[in-house]
Coordinates of C-alpha atoms and ligand atoms in Angstrom, one line a residue:
M1 CA -22.6 21.0 1.9
P2 CA -23.6 17.5 2.8
D3 CA -22.5 14.8 0.3
A4 CA -23.3 11.1 0.4
L5 CA -19.6 10.1 -0.3
L6 CA -18.1 12.4 2.4
D7 CA -20.7 11.2 4.9
M8 CA -19.8 7.6 4.1
I9 CA -16.0 8.4 4.5
D10 CA -16.8 9.9 7.9
R11 CA -18.7 6.7 9.0
F12 CA -15.8 4.5 8.0
A13 CA -13.4 6.7 9.8
G14 CA -15.3 6.0 12.9
I15 CA -14.3 2.3 12.7
G16 CA -11.0 2.0 14.5
G17 CA -11.0 5.8 14.8
S18 CA -8.0 7.3 16.7
P19 CA -8.2 10.3 18.9
G20 CA -6.4 12.5 16.4
G21 CA -8.9 11.8 13.6
G22 CA -7.0 9.0 11.9
V23 CA -7.7 5.2 12.0
R24 CA -6.1 2.1 13.3
R25 CA -7.6 -0.7 11.2
L26 CA -5.1 -3.5 11.0
T27 CA -5.7 -6.4 8.6
G28 CA -7.6 -9.2 10.3
S29 CA -8.5 -7.2 13.4
A30 CA -12.0 -6.7 14.8
E31 CA -12.0 -3.2 13.3
D32 CA -11.1 -4.6 9.9
G33 CA -14.0 -7.1 10.3
A34 CA -16.4 -4.2 11.2
A35 CA -15.3 -2.1 8.2
R36 CA -15.7 -5.0 5.9
R37 CA -19.2 -5.7 7.2
L38 CA -20.2 -2.1 6.7
F39 CA -18.7 -2.1 3.2
A40 CA -20.8 -5.2 2.3
Q41 CA -23.9 -3.7 3.8
E42 CA -23.4 -0.3 1.9
A43 CA -22.7 -2.3 -1.4
E44 CA -25.8 -4.5 -1.0
Q45 CA -28.0 -1.6 -0.2
R46 CA -26.9 0.0 -3.5
G47 CA -27.7 -3.3 -5.3
A48 CA -24.4 -5.0 -5.6
V49 CA -23.7 -8.7 -4.9
V50 CA -20.7 -9.3 -2.6
H51 CA -18.2 -12.1 -3.1
V52 CA -15.4 -13.0 -0.8
D53 CA -12.4 -14.9 -2.2
P54 CA -10.1 -17.4 -0.3
V55 CA -7.8 -14.6 0.9
G56 CA -10.6 -12.2 2.0
N57 CA -10.6 -9.9 -1.0
M58 CA -14.1 -8.5 -1.3
F59 CA -15.7 -8.0 -4.7
A60 CA -19.0 -6.1 -4.8
T61 CA -20.5 -6.5 -8.3
F62 CA -23.2 -4.4 -10.0
A63 CA -24.7 -6.5 -12.7
T64 CA -24.6 -3.7 -15.2
A65 CA -24.2 -6.2 -18.2
P66 CA -25.8 -9.4 -16.9
A67 CA -25.2 -11.3 -20.1
A68 CA -21.4 -10.5 -20.1
D69 CA -18.7 -12.4 -18.2
T70 CA -16.6 -9.3 -18.2
T71 CA -16.1 -6.7 -15.4
V72 CA -14.2 -3.5 -14.8
L73 CA -12.6 -3.6 -11.3
V74 CA -12.4 -0.4 -9.2
G75 CA -11.3 -0.1 -5.6
S76 CA -8.5 0.1 -3.1
H77 CA -8.1 -1.1 0.5
L78 CA -9.9 -0.6 3.9
D79 CA -7.0 -1.8 6.1
S80 CA -4.6 0.9 7.6
Q81 CA -1.2 1.4 9.2
P82 CA -1.2 1.4 13.0
T83 CA -1.1 5.3 12.7
G84 CA -3.2 5.5 9.6
G85 CA -5.1 8.4 8.1
R86 CA -8.8 8.2 7.3
F87 CA -8.5 8.6 3.5
D88 CA -5.6 6.3 2.7
G89 CA -7.3 3.3 0.9
A90 CA -10.8 3.8 2.3
Y91 CA -11.3 6.8 -0.1
G92 CA -10.7 4.6 -3.1
V93 CA -13.0 1.9 -2.0
L94 CA -15.8 4.2 -1.1
A95 CA -15.5 6.5 -4.1
G96 CA -15.4 3.4 -6.2
L97 CA -18.7 2.3 -4.6
D98 CA -20.2 5.7 -5.1
A99 CA -19.2 5.8 -8.8
A100 CA -20.2 2.2 -9.6
A101 CA -23.6 2.7 -8.0
A102 CA -24.2 5.9 -9.9
L103 CA -23.2 4.3 -13.2
A104 CA -25.3 1.3 -12.5
A105 CA -28.3 3.5 -12.0
E106 CA -27.5 5.3 -15.3
G107 CA -27.4 2.0 -17.2
G108 CA -26.3 1.2 -20.8
L109 CA -22.9 -0.3 -20.0
R110 CA -21.1 -3.0 -21.9
H111 CA -19.5 -4.6 -18.8
N112 CA -20.2 -5.4 -15.2
L113 CA -18.7 -3.2 -12.5
T114 CA -17.0 -4.6 -9.5
V115 CA -15.8 -2.6 -6.4
V116 CA -12.9 -4.3 -4.7
N117 CA -11.5 -4.1 -1.2
W118 CA -8.1 -5.8 -1.3
T119 CA -6.8 -7.7 1.8
N120 CA -3.7 -6.4 3.6
E121 CA -2.5 -3.7 1.2
E122 CA -0.6 -2.0 4.0
G123 CA 1.5 -5.0 5.2
A124 CA 1.5 -3.5 8.6
C125 CA 1.3 -6.8 10.5
F126 CA 1.7 -9.3 7.7
Q127 CA 4.5 -9.0 5.2
P128 CA 4.7 -8.8 2.2
S129 CA 2.2 -5.9 1.6
L130 CA -0.2 -5.9 -1.4
T131 CA -1.1 -9.4 -0.3
G132 CA -4.6 -9.8 -1.6
S133 CA -4.1 -8.1 -4.9
S134 CA -0.9 -10.1 -5.5
V135 CA -2.8 -13.4 -4.8
Y136 CA -5.5 -12.3 -7.3
T137 CA -2.8 -11.8 -10.0
G138 CA -1.2 -15.1 -9.4
K139 CA 2.0 -13.7 -8.0
Y140 CA 1.4 -15.5 -4.6
T141 CA -0.6 -18.7 -3.9
P142 CA -3.5 -18.4 -1.5
D143 CA -1.7 -20.9 0.8
F144 CA 1.3 -18.6 1.0
A145 CA -0.8 -15.6 1.9
L146 CA -2.9 -17.4 4.4
G147 CA 0.2 -18.8 6.1
L148 CA 1.8 -15.4 6.6
A149 CA 2.3 -14.8 10.4
D150 CA 2.2 -11.7 12.5
R151 CA 4.6 -10.9 15.4
M152 CA 2.5 -13.0 17.7
G153 CA 2.7 -15.9 15.4
R154 CA -1.0 -15.7 14.3
S155 CA -1.6 -16.5 10.7
L156 CA -3.5 -14.3 8.3
G157 CA -5.8 -17.2 7.5
A158 CA -6.7 -17.6 11.2
C159 CA -7.3 -13.8 11.5
L160 CA -9.6 -13.8 8.4
E161 CA -11.4 -16.8 9.7
D162 CA -12.0 -15.1 13.1
I163 CA -13.6 -12.0 11.5
G164 CA -15.6 -14.2 9.0
F165 CA -13.9 -13.1 5.8
R166 CA -12.1 -16.2 4.6
G167 CA -14.0 -17.1 1.5
A168 CA -14.0 -20.3 -0.5
E169 CA -14.1 -19.6 -4.2
P170 CA -12.1 -17.3 -6.5
F171 CA -13.9 -14.4 -8.0
P172 CA -15.6 -15.7 -11.2
L173 CA -15.9 -12.7 -13.5
R174 CA -13.2 -11.9 -16.1
P175 CA -11.5 -8.6 -15.3
L176 CA -10.8 -6.2 -18.2
R177 CA -9.2 -3.3 -16.3
Y178 CA -8.5 -2.1 -12.8
L179 CA -9.0 1.5 -11.7
E180 CA -7.9 3.0 -8.3
L181 CA -8.3 6.4 -6.8
H182 CA -6.0 7.3 -3.9
V183 CA -4.6 10.3 -2.0
E184 CA -1.2 11.2 -3.2
Q185 CA 0.6 10.8 0.2
G186 CA 3.3 13.2 -1.2
A187 CA 3.3 16.9 -1.9
E188 CA 3.8 17.2 -5.7
L189 CA 0.2 18.1 -6.6
E190 CA -0.1 20.6 -3.8
D191 CA 3.3 22.2 -4.6
K192 CA 2.3 22.6 -8.3
G193 CA -1.2 23.8 -7.5
L194 CA -2.7 20.8 -9.4
R195 CA -5.9 18.9 -8.5
I196 CA -5.5 15.5 -10.2
G197 CA -2.5 13.2 -10.9
A198 CA -2.5 10.4 -13.5
V199 CA 0.2 8.0 -12.4
T200 CA 2.4 6.7 -15.2
T201 CA 5.0 4.6 -13.3
S202 CA 6.2 3.9 -9.8
W203 CA 9.7 4.5 -8.4
A204 CA 12.0 1.6 -8.0
A205 CA 13.2 0.3 -4.7
R206 CA 15.9 -1.8 -3.2
K207 CA 14.9 -3.3 0.1
I208 CA 17.6 -4.9 2.1
T209 CA 17.0 -6.8 5.4
L210 CA 20.2 -7.3 7.4
C211 CA 20.7 -9.4 10.4
F212 CA 23.6 -8.4 12.7
T213 CA 24.8 -11.4 14.7
G214 CA 26.7 -11.4 18.0
V215 CA 26.8 -13.4 21.2
P216 CA 24.2 -13.3 24.0
A217 CA 25.8 -12.4 27.4
H218 CA 24.9 -10.8 30.7
T219 CA 24.9 -7.0 30.4
G220 CA 26.4 -6.7 33.9
P221 CA 29.5 -8.8 34.5
T222 CA 30.6 -9.6 31.0
P223 CA 33.9 -7.8 30.4
M224 CA 33.4 -5.0 27.9
G225 CA 36.2 -6.3 25.7
R226 CA 34.6 -9.7 25.3
R227 CA 31.1 -8.5 24.3
R228 CA 29.8 -9.1 20.8
D229 CA 27.0 -6.5 20.8
A230 CA 24.8 -6.9 17.7
L231 CA 22.7 -3.9 18.6
R232 CA 25.8 -1.7 18.8
A233 CA 26.8 -2.8 15.3
A234 CA 23.2 -2.2 14.0
A235 CA 23.1 1.3 15.6
W236 CA 26.4 2.1 13.9
A237 CA 25.3 0.7 10.5
I238 CA 22.1 2.7 10.7
T239 CA 24.0 5.9 11.3
E240 CA 26.4 5.1 8.5
F241 CA 23.4 4.4 6.3
H242 CA 22.0 7.9 6.8
R243 CA 25.4 9.5 6.4
L244 CA 26.1 7.7 3.1
L245 CA 22.6 8.3 1.7
E246 CA 22.7 11.9 2.6
A247 CA 25.9 12.3 0.7
E248 CA 24.5 10.3 -2.3
A249 CA 21.4 12.4 -2.3
A250 CA 23.5 15.5 -3.0
E251 CA 24.0 14.0 -6.5
V252 CA 20.8 12.1 -7.2
L253 CA 17.1 12.1 -6.0
L254 CA 16.7 9.5 -3.3
H255 CA 14.3 8.5 -0.5
W256 CA 15.5 6.1 2.1
S257 CA 14.8 4.7 5.5
A258 CA 15.7 2.2 8.1
A259 CA 12.2 1.9 9.6
K260 CA 12.1 -1.4 11.5
I261 CA 14.4 -3.1 14.0
V262 CA 14.0 -6.3 15.9
A263 CA 16.5 -7.1 18.6
E264 CA 16.8 -10.5 20.2
P265 CA 16.6 -12.0 22.7
D266 CA 14.8 -8.8 23.6
S267 CA 15.8 -8.6 27.3
P268 CA 17.4 -5.5 28.9
N269 CA 19.7 -7.9 30.7
V270 CA 21.1 -9.7 27.8
V271 CA 23.6 -8.2 25.2
A272 CA 21.6 -8.3 22.0
S273 CA 22.8 -11.3 19.9
R274 CA 20.6 -11.0 16.7
V275 CA 19.4 -7.7 15.4
T276 CA 17.5 -7.4 12.2
V277 CA 17.1 -4.0 10.4
W278 CA 15.0 -3.2 7.4
F279 CA 16.7 -0.8 5.0
E280 CA 15.0 0.7 2.0
I281 CA 16.4 2.9 -0.9
R282 CA 14.1 4.4 -3.5
N283 CA 14.8 6.2 -6.8
P284 CA 12.8 6.4 -10.1
D285 CA 15.5 4.2 -11.7
L286 CA 16.2 0.7 -10.3
A287 CA 19.9 0.8 -11.5
V288 CA 20.5 3.8 -9.2
A289 CA 18.8 2.3 -6.2
D290 CA 20.7 -0.9 -6.8
A291 CA 24.1 0.8 -7.0
V292 CA 23.5 2.9 -4.0
G293 CA 22.5 -0.3 -2.1
A294 CA 25.7 -2.1 -3.2
R295 CA 27.9 0.9 -2.1
F296 CA 26.1 0.9 1.3
L297 CA 26.7 -2.8 1.9
A298 CA 30.3 -2.6 0.9
A299 CA 30.8 0.5 3.1
I300 CA 29.5 -1.0 6.3
G301 CA 31.1 -4.5 6.0
P302 CA 34.6 -3.7 7.6
G303 CA 33.1 -1.5 10.4
V304 CA 30.6 -4.2 11.4
A305 CA 33.4 -6.9 11.3
A306 CA 35.6 -4.6 13.4
L307 CA 33.0 -4.7 16.2
G308 CA 33.2 -8.5 16.1
I309 CA 29.8 -8.9 14.6
G310 CA 28.6 -11.1 11.7
Q311 CA 26.4 -9.7 9.0
E312 CA 23.8 -11.8 7.2
V313 CA 21.6 -10.7 4.3
L314 CA 18.1 -12.0 5.1
G315 CA 16.4 -10.3 2.3
D316 CA 17.5 -8.3 -0.7
E317 CA 14.7 -7.3 -3.0
A318 CA 15.1 -5.1 -6.1
R319 CA 11.7 -3.8 -7.1
A320 CA 11.7 -2.2 -10.6
G321 CA 9.2 0.6 -11.2
T322 CA 5.9 -0.6 -12.7
A323 CA 4.6 1.2 -15.8
L324 CA 0.8 1.6 -15.7
D325 CA -1.5 1.5 -18.7
P326 CA -0.7 4.6 -20.9
E327 CA -4.3 4.7 -22.3
G328 CA -5.6 5.0 -18.7
V329 CA -3.3 8.0 -18.1
A330 CA -4.6 9.6 -21.3
V331 CA -8.3 9.0 -20.4
T332 CA -7.7 10.4 -16.8
L333 CA -6.1 13.5 -18.2
E334 CA -9.0 14.0 -20.7
V335 CA -11.7 13.5 -18.1
A336 CA -10.0 15.9 -15.7
Q337 CA -9.7 18.5 -18.5
A338 CA -13.3 18.2 -19.4
L339 CA -14.2 18.8 -15.7
G340 CA -11.9 21.9 -15.7
L341 CA -9.5 20.4 -13.2
P342 CA -5.7 21.1 -13.7
A343 CA -4.0 17.7 -13.9
T344 CA -0.7 16.1 -14.6
A345 CA 0.9 12.8 -15.4
M346 CA 3.2 11.8 -12.5
R347 CA 5.2 9.0 -10.9
T348 CA 4.2 7.4 -7.6
I349 CA 6.8 6.8 -4.9
T350 CA 4.4 4.6 -2.8
G351 CA 3.3 1.0 -3.5
H352 CA -0.4 0.5 -4.5
D353 CA -2.7 -2.4 -5.5
A354 CA -2.9 -0.9 -9.0
L355 CA 0.8 -1.6 -9.4
A356 CA 0.2 -5.3 -8.5
L357 CA -2.9 -5.5 -10.8
Q358 CA -0.9 -4.2 -13.8
A359 CA 0.6 -7.7 -14.1
L360 CA -2.9 -9.0 -14.9
V361 CA -4.9 -6.3 -16.6
P362 CA -4.3 -2.7 -17.8
S363 CA -4.4 -0.7 -14.6
T364 CA -5.0 3.0 -13.8
L365 CA -4.1 5.0 -10.7
I366 CA -5.5 8.5 -10.0
F367 CA -4.2 10.8 -7.3
V368 CA -5.7 13.8 -5.4
P369 CA -3.6 16.1 -3.2
S370 CA -2.6 15.4 0.3
V371 CA -2.2 18.4 2.5
D372 CA 1.5 18.8 3.3
G373 CA 2.1 15.4 1.7
L374 CA 1.5 13.8 5.1
S375 CA 0.4 10.2 5.3
H376 CA 0.7 7.1 7.5
N377 CA -0.2 9.6 10.2
E378 CA -3.5 10.2 11.8
A379 CA -3.4 13.9 10.7
E380 CA -3.4 12.8 7.1
L381 CA -5.8 15.2 5.2
T382 CA -7.3 15.6 1.8
L383 CA -9.8 18.5 1.6
P384 CA -13.5 17.9 0.8
E385 CA -13.3 19.7 -2.5
D386 CA -10.4 17.5 -3.6
L387 CA -12.2 14.4 -2.5
L388 CA -15.2 15.3 -4.6
N389 CA -13.0 16.3 -7.6
G390 CA -11.3 12.9 -7.5
A391 CA -14.7 11.1 -7.2
A392 CA -16.0 13.0 -10.3
V393 CA -12.9 12.0 -12.3
L394 CA -13.1 8.4 -11.1
R395 CA -16.7 8.3 -12.3
G396 CA -15.9 9.7 -15.7
V397 CA -12.9 7.3 -16.2
L398 CA -15.0 4.3 -15.0
R399 CA -17.8 5.2 -17.4
R400 CA -15.3 5.2 -20.3
F401 CA -13.9 1.9 -19.3
A402 CA -17.2 0.3 -18.9
M403 CA -18.3 1.4 -22.4
E404 CA -15.2 0.0 -24.2
A405 CA -15.3 -2.9 -26.5
A406 CA -13.9 -6.0 -24.7
Ligands
LIG501 ZN1 -3.2 3.2 0.6

């Protein structure tokens, strides 16, 4: 059955579309620019006015309460990972637009409605992630965000300028709440046969960036006994990391990764002298993730030193889980129930703009199932029926929020 929302999702998936049906729409790229222009056009066609703030966040506002200075924010992100799926982020922005436009047509709301596309949620080229939403809440300054550089040394500010989405003024309306609809990116809903998830809190994470330091030398003639090979130490540490975490995971629920490595000077003819590895440990409880991280660091120290390699902690971030607004969870479950959709309260393991926004306003995050829990993969899939169920719940929750007393 043809549906305006599904059709719109399809059209966005064509921007930066990859051969396997996913998208590659990196922040600040030409594809990001094209998706942003199409979003502005779709929003304006439906009667919204689009504002771009200094870090490129896009706010499409329906003046559903023109006399009020208050608005309810709903949205997500249009950027993707290099191997992104078509629903991650885009679904939340487009379902938000669909819901806000429908409610604007119904009328009778107490607040305005603003559909948001946050800049650089994914953090694929510019770290840290959740950039735009974290500037909006005041966690980062605009200058900090605009100065972030990618691997090629290009700044986020310059990239936004290039695609025409570096605005001047902060968004003027007063936000009351933030609401986000997203694909689960895990398999809990699917495994339990449920259709809707209302997110209560996020998992905690400890993220440790280690630099292994050796000595650059010719890979040919340098005697083996005199080499200080940082890549060899990093490889050993990564193997130990997986061995240790596997053992820890027999006792407690853990997710972990060593997902990025940078070896310098990056020549096949020079023994690597500086190797940086990004380690990540996640558990619902920060104390657990923290303790596991401490045991990992203590465990690898002697082995790395035995290889004649130095070890420097470049970053060590303990991210506590964020508790989202309990009322939003209750409203989501009520709306789902009224629509006859089996729903549950659940935790999220992934980061989302809603978790950042909770620092500023009560925030609500709604999940729909991901087939096989697959994401950050071009084969990521959410079935049309689930997309429409989520959109219906989003509309119901947004209506309730837009009718609340300020
Ligand atoms: Zn996302």
